[in-house]
Coordinates of C-alpha atoms in Angstrom, one line a residue:
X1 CA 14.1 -5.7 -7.0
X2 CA 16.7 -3.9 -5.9
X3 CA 19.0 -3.1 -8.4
X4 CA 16.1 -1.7 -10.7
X5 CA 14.4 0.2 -7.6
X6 CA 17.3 2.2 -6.8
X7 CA 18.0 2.6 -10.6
X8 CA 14.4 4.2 -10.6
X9 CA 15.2 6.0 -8.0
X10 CA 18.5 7.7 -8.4
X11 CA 18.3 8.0 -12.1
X12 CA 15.9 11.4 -13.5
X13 CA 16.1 11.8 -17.2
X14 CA 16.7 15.1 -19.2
X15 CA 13.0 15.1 -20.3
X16 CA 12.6 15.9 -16.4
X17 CA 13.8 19.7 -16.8
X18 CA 10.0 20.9 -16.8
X19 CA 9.4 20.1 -13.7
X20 CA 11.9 22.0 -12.2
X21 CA 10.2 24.7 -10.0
X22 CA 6.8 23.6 -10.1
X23 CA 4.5 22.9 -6.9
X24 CA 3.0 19.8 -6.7
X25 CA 0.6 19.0 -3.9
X26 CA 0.9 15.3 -2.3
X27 CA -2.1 14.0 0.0
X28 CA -1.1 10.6 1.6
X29 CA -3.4 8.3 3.2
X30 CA -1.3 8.0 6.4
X31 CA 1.2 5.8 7.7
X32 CA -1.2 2.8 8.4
X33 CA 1.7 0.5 7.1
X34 CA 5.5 -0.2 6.3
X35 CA 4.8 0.2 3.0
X36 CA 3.0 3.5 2.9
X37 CA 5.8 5.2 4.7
X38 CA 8.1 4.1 2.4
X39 CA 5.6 5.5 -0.3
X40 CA 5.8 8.5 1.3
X41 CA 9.7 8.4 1.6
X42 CA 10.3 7.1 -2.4
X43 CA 7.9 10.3 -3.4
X44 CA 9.8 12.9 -1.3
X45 CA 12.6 11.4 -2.9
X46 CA 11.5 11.6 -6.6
X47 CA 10.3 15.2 -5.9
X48 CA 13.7 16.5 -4.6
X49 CA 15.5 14.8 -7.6
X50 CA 13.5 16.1 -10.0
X51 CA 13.4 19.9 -8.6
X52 CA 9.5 19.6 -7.2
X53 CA 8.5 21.8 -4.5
X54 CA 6.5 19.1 -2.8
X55 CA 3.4 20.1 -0.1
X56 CA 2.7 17.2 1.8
X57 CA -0.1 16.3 3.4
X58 CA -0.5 13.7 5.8
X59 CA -4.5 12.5 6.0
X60 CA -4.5 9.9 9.3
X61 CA -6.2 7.7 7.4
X62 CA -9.3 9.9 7.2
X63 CA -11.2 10.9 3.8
X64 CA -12.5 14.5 5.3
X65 CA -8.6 14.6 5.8
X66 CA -7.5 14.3 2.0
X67 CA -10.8 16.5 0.8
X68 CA -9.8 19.3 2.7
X69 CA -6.0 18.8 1.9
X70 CA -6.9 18.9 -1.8
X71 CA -9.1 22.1 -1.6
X72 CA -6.0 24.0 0.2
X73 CA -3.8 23.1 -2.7
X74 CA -6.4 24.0 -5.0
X75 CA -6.3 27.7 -3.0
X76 CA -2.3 27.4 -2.9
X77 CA -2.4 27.2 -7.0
X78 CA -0.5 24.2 -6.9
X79 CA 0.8 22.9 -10.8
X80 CA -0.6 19.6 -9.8
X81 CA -1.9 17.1 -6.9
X82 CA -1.1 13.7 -6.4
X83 CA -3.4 11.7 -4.4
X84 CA -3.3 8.2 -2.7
X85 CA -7.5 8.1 -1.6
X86 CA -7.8 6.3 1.5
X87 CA -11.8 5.2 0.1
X88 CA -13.0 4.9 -3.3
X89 CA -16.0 6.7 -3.2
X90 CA -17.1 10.0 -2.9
X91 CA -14.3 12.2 -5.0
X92 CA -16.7 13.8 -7.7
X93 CA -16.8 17.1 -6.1
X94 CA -13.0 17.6 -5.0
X95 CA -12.0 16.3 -8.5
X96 CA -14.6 18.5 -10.2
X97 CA -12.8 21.7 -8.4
X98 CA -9.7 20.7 -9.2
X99 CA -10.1 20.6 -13.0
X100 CA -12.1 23.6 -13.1
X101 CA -8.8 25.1 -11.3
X102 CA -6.8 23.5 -14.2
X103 CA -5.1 21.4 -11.7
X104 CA -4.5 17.7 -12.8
X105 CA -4.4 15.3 -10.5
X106 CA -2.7 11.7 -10.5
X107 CA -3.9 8.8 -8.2
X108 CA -1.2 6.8 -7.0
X109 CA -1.5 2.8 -5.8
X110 CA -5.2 3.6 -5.3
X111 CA -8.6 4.2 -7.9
X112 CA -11.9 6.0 -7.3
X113 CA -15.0 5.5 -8.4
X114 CA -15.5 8.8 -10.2
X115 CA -15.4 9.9 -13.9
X116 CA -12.2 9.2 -15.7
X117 CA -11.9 12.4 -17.4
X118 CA -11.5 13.9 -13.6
X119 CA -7.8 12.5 -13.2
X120 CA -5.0 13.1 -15.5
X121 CA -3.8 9.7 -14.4
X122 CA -4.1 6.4 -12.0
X123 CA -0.4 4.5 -11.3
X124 CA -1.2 1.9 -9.3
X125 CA -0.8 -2.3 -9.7
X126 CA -3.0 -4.6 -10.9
X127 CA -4.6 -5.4 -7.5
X128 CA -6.8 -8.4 -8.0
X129 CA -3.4 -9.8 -10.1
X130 CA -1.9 -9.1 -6.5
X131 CA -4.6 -10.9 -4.9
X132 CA -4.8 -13.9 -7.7
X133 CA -0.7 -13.8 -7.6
X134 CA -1.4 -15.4 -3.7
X135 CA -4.5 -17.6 -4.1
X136 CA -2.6 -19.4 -6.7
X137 CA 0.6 -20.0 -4.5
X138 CA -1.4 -21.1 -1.9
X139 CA -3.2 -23.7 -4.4
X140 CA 0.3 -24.7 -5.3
X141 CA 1.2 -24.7 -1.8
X142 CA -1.1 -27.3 -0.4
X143 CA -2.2 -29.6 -3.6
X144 CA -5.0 -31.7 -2.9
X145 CA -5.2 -31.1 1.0
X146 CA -7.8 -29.7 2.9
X147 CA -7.2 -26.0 3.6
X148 CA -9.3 -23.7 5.9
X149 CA -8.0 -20.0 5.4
X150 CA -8.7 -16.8 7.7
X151 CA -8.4 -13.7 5.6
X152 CA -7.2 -10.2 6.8
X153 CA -9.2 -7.6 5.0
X154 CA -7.9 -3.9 4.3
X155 CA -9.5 -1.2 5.0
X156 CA -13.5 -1.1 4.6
X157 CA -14.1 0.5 0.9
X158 CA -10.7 0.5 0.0
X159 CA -9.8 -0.7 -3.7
X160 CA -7.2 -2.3 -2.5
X161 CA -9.4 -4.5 -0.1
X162 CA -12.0 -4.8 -2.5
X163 CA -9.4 -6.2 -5.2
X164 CA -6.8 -8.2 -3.1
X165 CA -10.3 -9.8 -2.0
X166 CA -11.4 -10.3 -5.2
X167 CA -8.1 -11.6 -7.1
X168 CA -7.2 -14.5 -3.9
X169 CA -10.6 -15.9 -4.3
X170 CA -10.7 -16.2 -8.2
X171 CA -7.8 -17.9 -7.7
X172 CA -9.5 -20.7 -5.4
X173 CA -12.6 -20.9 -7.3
X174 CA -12.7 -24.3 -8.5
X175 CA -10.5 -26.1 -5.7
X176 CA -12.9 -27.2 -3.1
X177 CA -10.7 -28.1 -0.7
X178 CA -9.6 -24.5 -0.1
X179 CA -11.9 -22.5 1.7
X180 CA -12.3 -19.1 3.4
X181 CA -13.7 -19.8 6.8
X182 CA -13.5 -16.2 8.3
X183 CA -13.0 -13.1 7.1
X184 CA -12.5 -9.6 9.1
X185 CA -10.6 -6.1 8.5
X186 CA -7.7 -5.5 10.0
X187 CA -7.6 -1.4 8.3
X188 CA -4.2 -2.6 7.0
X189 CA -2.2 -2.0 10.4
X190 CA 0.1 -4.4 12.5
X191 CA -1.9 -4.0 15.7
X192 CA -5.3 -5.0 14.3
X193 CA -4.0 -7.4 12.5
X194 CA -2.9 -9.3 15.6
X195 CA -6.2 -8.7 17.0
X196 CA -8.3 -9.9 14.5
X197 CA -6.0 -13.0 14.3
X198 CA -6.5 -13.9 17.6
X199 CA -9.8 -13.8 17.6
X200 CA -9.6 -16.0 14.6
X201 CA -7.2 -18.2 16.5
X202 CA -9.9 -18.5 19.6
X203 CA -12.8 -19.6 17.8
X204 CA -10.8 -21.9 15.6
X205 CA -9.8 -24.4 18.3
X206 CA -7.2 -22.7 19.3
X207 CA -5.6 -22.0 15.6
X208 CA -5.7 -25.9 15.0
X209 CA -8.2 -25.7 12.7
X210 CA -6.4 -22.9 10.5
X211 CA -4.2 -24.0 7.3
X212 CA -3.5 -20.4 5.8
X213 CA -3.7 -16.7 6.3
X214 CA -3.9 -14.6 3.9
X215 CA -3.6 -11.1 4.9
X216 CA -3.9 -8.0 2.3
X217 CA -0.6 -6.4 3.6
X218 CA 2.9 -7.6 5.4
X219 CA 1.9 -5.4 8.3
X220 CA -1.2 -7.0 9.0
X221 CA 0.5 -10.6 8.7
X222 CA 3.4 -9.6 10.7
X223 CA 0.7 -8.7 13.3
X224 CA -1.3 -11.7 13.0
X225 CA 2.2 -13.9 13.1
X226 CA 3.0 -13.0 16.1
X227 CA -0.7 -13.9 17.2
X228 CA 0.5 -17.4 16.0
X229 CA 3.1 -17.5 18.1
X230 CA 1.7 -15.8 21.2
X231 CA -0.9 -19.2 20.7
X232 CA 1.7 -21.2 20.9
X233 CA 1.8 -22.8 17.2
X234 CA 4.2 -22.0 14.8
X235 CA 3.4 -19.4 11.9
X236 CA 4.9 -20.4 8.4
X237 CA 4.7 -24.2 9.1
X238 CA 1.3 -24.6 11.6
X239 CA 0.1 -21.9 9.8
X240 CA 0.7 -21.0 6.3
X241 CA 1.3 -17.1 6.0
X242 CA 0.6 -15.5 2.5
X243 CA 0.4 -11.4 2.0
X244 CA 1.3 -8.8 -0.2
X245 CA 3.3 -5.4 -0.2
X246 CA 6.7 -6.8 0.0
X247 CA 7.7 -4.8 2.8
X248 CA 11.5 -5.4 4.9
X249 CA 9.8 -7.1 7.9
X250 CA 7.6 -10.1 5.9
X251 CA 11.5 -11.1 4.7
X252 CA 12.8 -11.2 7.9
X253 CA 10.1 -13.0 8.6
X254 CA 10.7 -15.6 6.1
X255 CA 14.3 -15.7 7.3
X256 CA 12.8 -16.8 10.8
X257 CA 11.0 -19.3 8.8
X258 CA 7.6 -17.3 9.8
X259 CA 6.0 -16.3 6.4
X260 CA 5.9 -18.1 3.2
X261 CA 4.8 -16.1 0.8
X262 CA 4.6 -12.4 -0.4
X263 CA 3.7 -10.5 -3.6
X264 CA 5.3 -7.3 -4.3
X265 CA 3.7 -3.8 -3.9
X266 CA 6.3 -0.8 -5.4
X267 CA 6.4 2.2 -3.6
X268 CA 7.6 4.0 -6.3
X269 CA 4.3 5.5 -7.6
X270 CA 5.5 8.6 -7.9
X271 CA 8.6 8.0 -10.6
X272 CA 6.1 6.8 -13.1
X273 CA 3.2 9.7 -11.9
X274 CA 6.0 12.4 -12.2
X275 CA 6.7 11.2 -15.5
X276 CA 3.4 11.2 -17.1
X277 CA 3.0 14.7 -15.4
X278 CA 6.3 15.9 -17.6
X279 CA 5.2 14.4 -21.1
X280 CA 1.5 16.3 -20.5
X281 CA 3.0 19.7 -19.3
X282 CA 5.4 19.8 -22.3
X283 CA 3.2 19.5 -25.3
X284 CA -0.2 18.1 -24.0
X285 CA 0.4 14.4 -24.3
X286 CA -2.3 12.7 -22.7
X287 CA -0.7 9.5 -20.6
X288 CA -2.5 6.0 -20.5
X289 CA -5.4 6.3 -18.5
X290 CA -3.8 3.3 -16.1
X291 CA -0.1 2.7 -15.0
X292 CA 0.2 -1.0 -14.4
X293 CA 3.5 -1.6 -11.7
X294 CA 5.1 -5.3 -11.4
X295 CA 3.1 -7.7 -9.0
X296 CA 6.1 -10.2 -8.1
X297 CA 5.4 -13.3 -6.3
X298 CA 8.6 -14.0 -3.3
X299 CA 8.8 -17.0 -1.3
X300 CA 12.0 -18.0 0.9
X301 CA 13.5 -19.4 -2.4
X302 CA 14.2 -15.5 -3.2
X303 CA 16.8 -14.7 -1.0
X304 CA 14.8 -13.4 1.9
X305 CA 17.9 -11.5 3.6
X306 CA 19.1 -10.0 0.6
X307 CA 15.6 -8.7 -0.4
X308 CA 15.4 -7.4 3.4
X309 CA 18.8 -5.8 3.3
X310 CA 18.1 -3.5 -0.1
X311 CA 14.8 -2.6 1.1
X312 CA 15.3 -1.2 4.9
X313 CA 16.7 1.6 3.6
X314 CA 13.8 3.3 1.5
X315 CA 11.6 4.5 4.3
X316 CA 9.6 1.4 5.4

């Protein structure tokens, strides 16, 4: 990862020159997570590389937020918007105003449930691969034993919830001895993640009765590992701990021995976005209507300190 990352990053091509100047409006969900901030971070980047006047807008993790954001670039006259939607659902309108402004719009790591000729573009990864990408390590993981697993849902609404959800337990279909005994959001943050772990921890017997936890994000694992610990069991080996982003604190904690598995979530939406944007604004080329990223599977075989060491730096 980290030799092609920072290739991505540091290298613009010549085809970049028309973007040079332009305004490009950016609202981000928040900073619910490790890996959003370095999202935000690897965009800021891109845009300053590449000659972008970027307007950022930071949403707290609230829809109104991004809506309004959205409509203020539209007033600004912005070239184009990105947009990372913290729900899928109700974008119609925005969207609508948008491309009546002539404004196109890319999603980034996120979709919405709204007519495809709306968005110029959605870069995200294959989020039920993410999810499937951990169900089947864990199937691997524990063969033929008994496994009861507590899951860590995103955000409520999310397509990343909905997905991550939906890909882990197509992956367990079939194996009976894997089953998801609880099930509660953690709204992709550390802190709730520990919350909702030890509430998980309490009514199983005191964690006993967990195998695995799969979480939807590192943070919300990281959170719920040290719920683990505070129990008194230990996380990685009591516990099995599964998640996905790929953020710098899930390999420490597989360094500590404390996490066994994660699948890899880019942050660097934006290259690919700010590329599309360049082929369209030079001669009309209409981009693929999805940009599929990587969704790479890491365990502790993977050089956890190395993979920690080339990542700290990008934001997280």
């Amino acid at each position: 990862m980290a030799a092609s990352l920072a290739t991505a990053l540091t290298s613009v091509s010549i085809a970049q020159d028309n973007l040079k100047g332009l305004v490009v409006g950016f609202s981000q969900i928040g900073s619910e997570s490790g890996w959003r901030a370095a999202e935000t971070s690897v965009t800021k980047q891109q845009a300053t590389d590449r000659g972008i006047d970027l307007k950022f807008a930071d949403a707290q993790q609230k829809q109104e937020n991004q809506i309004k954001a959205i409509r203020g670039f539209i007033a600004q006259g912005v070239d184009a918007i990105l947009v990372a939607p913290v729900v899928a659902t109700g974008w119609d309108d925005v969207l609508k105003e948008a491309k009546e402004a002539e404004i196109p719009v890319i999603l980034l790591d996120r979709g919405v449930d709204a007519p495809e000729d709306l968005y110029l573009t959605s870069v995200a990864s294959d989020q039920v691969k993410e999810g499937r990408v951990a169900g089947q390590w864990l199937v691997d993981a524990v063969g033929d034993k008994e496994c009861k697993v507590v899951e860590l849902q995103g955000t409520v609404g999310s397509t990343p919830a909905i997905n991550r959800k939906k890909g882990f337990e197509e992956a367990i279909a079939g194996h009976d001895n894997i089953s998801i005994i609880r099930s509660q959001t953690g709204d992709f943050t550390r802190s709730k993640g520990k919350e909702v772990m030890e509430g998980f921890i309490k009514a199983e017997n005191g964690g006993k009765d967990i195998c695995a936890m799969y979480a939807h994000n590192d943070d919300m694992a990281v959170g719920g590992i040290q719920a683990i610990k505070d129990a008194g069991l230990k996380p990685g080996t009591d516990i099995k701990v599964v998640s996905i982003d790929g953020v710098p604190d899930i390999f420490a904690a597989m360094v500590a021995g404390e996490a066994n598995a994660t699948v890899e979530l880019t942050p660097n939406m934006a290259g690919p976005a700010f590329d599309a944007l360049s082929s369209y604004l030079a001669d009309g080329t209409m981009p693929e209507k999805f940009i599929i990223t990587e969704s790479k599977l890491y365990t502790p075989d993977d050089n956890p300190q190395g993979e920690y060491d080339s990542r700290k730096g990008l934001g997280y």
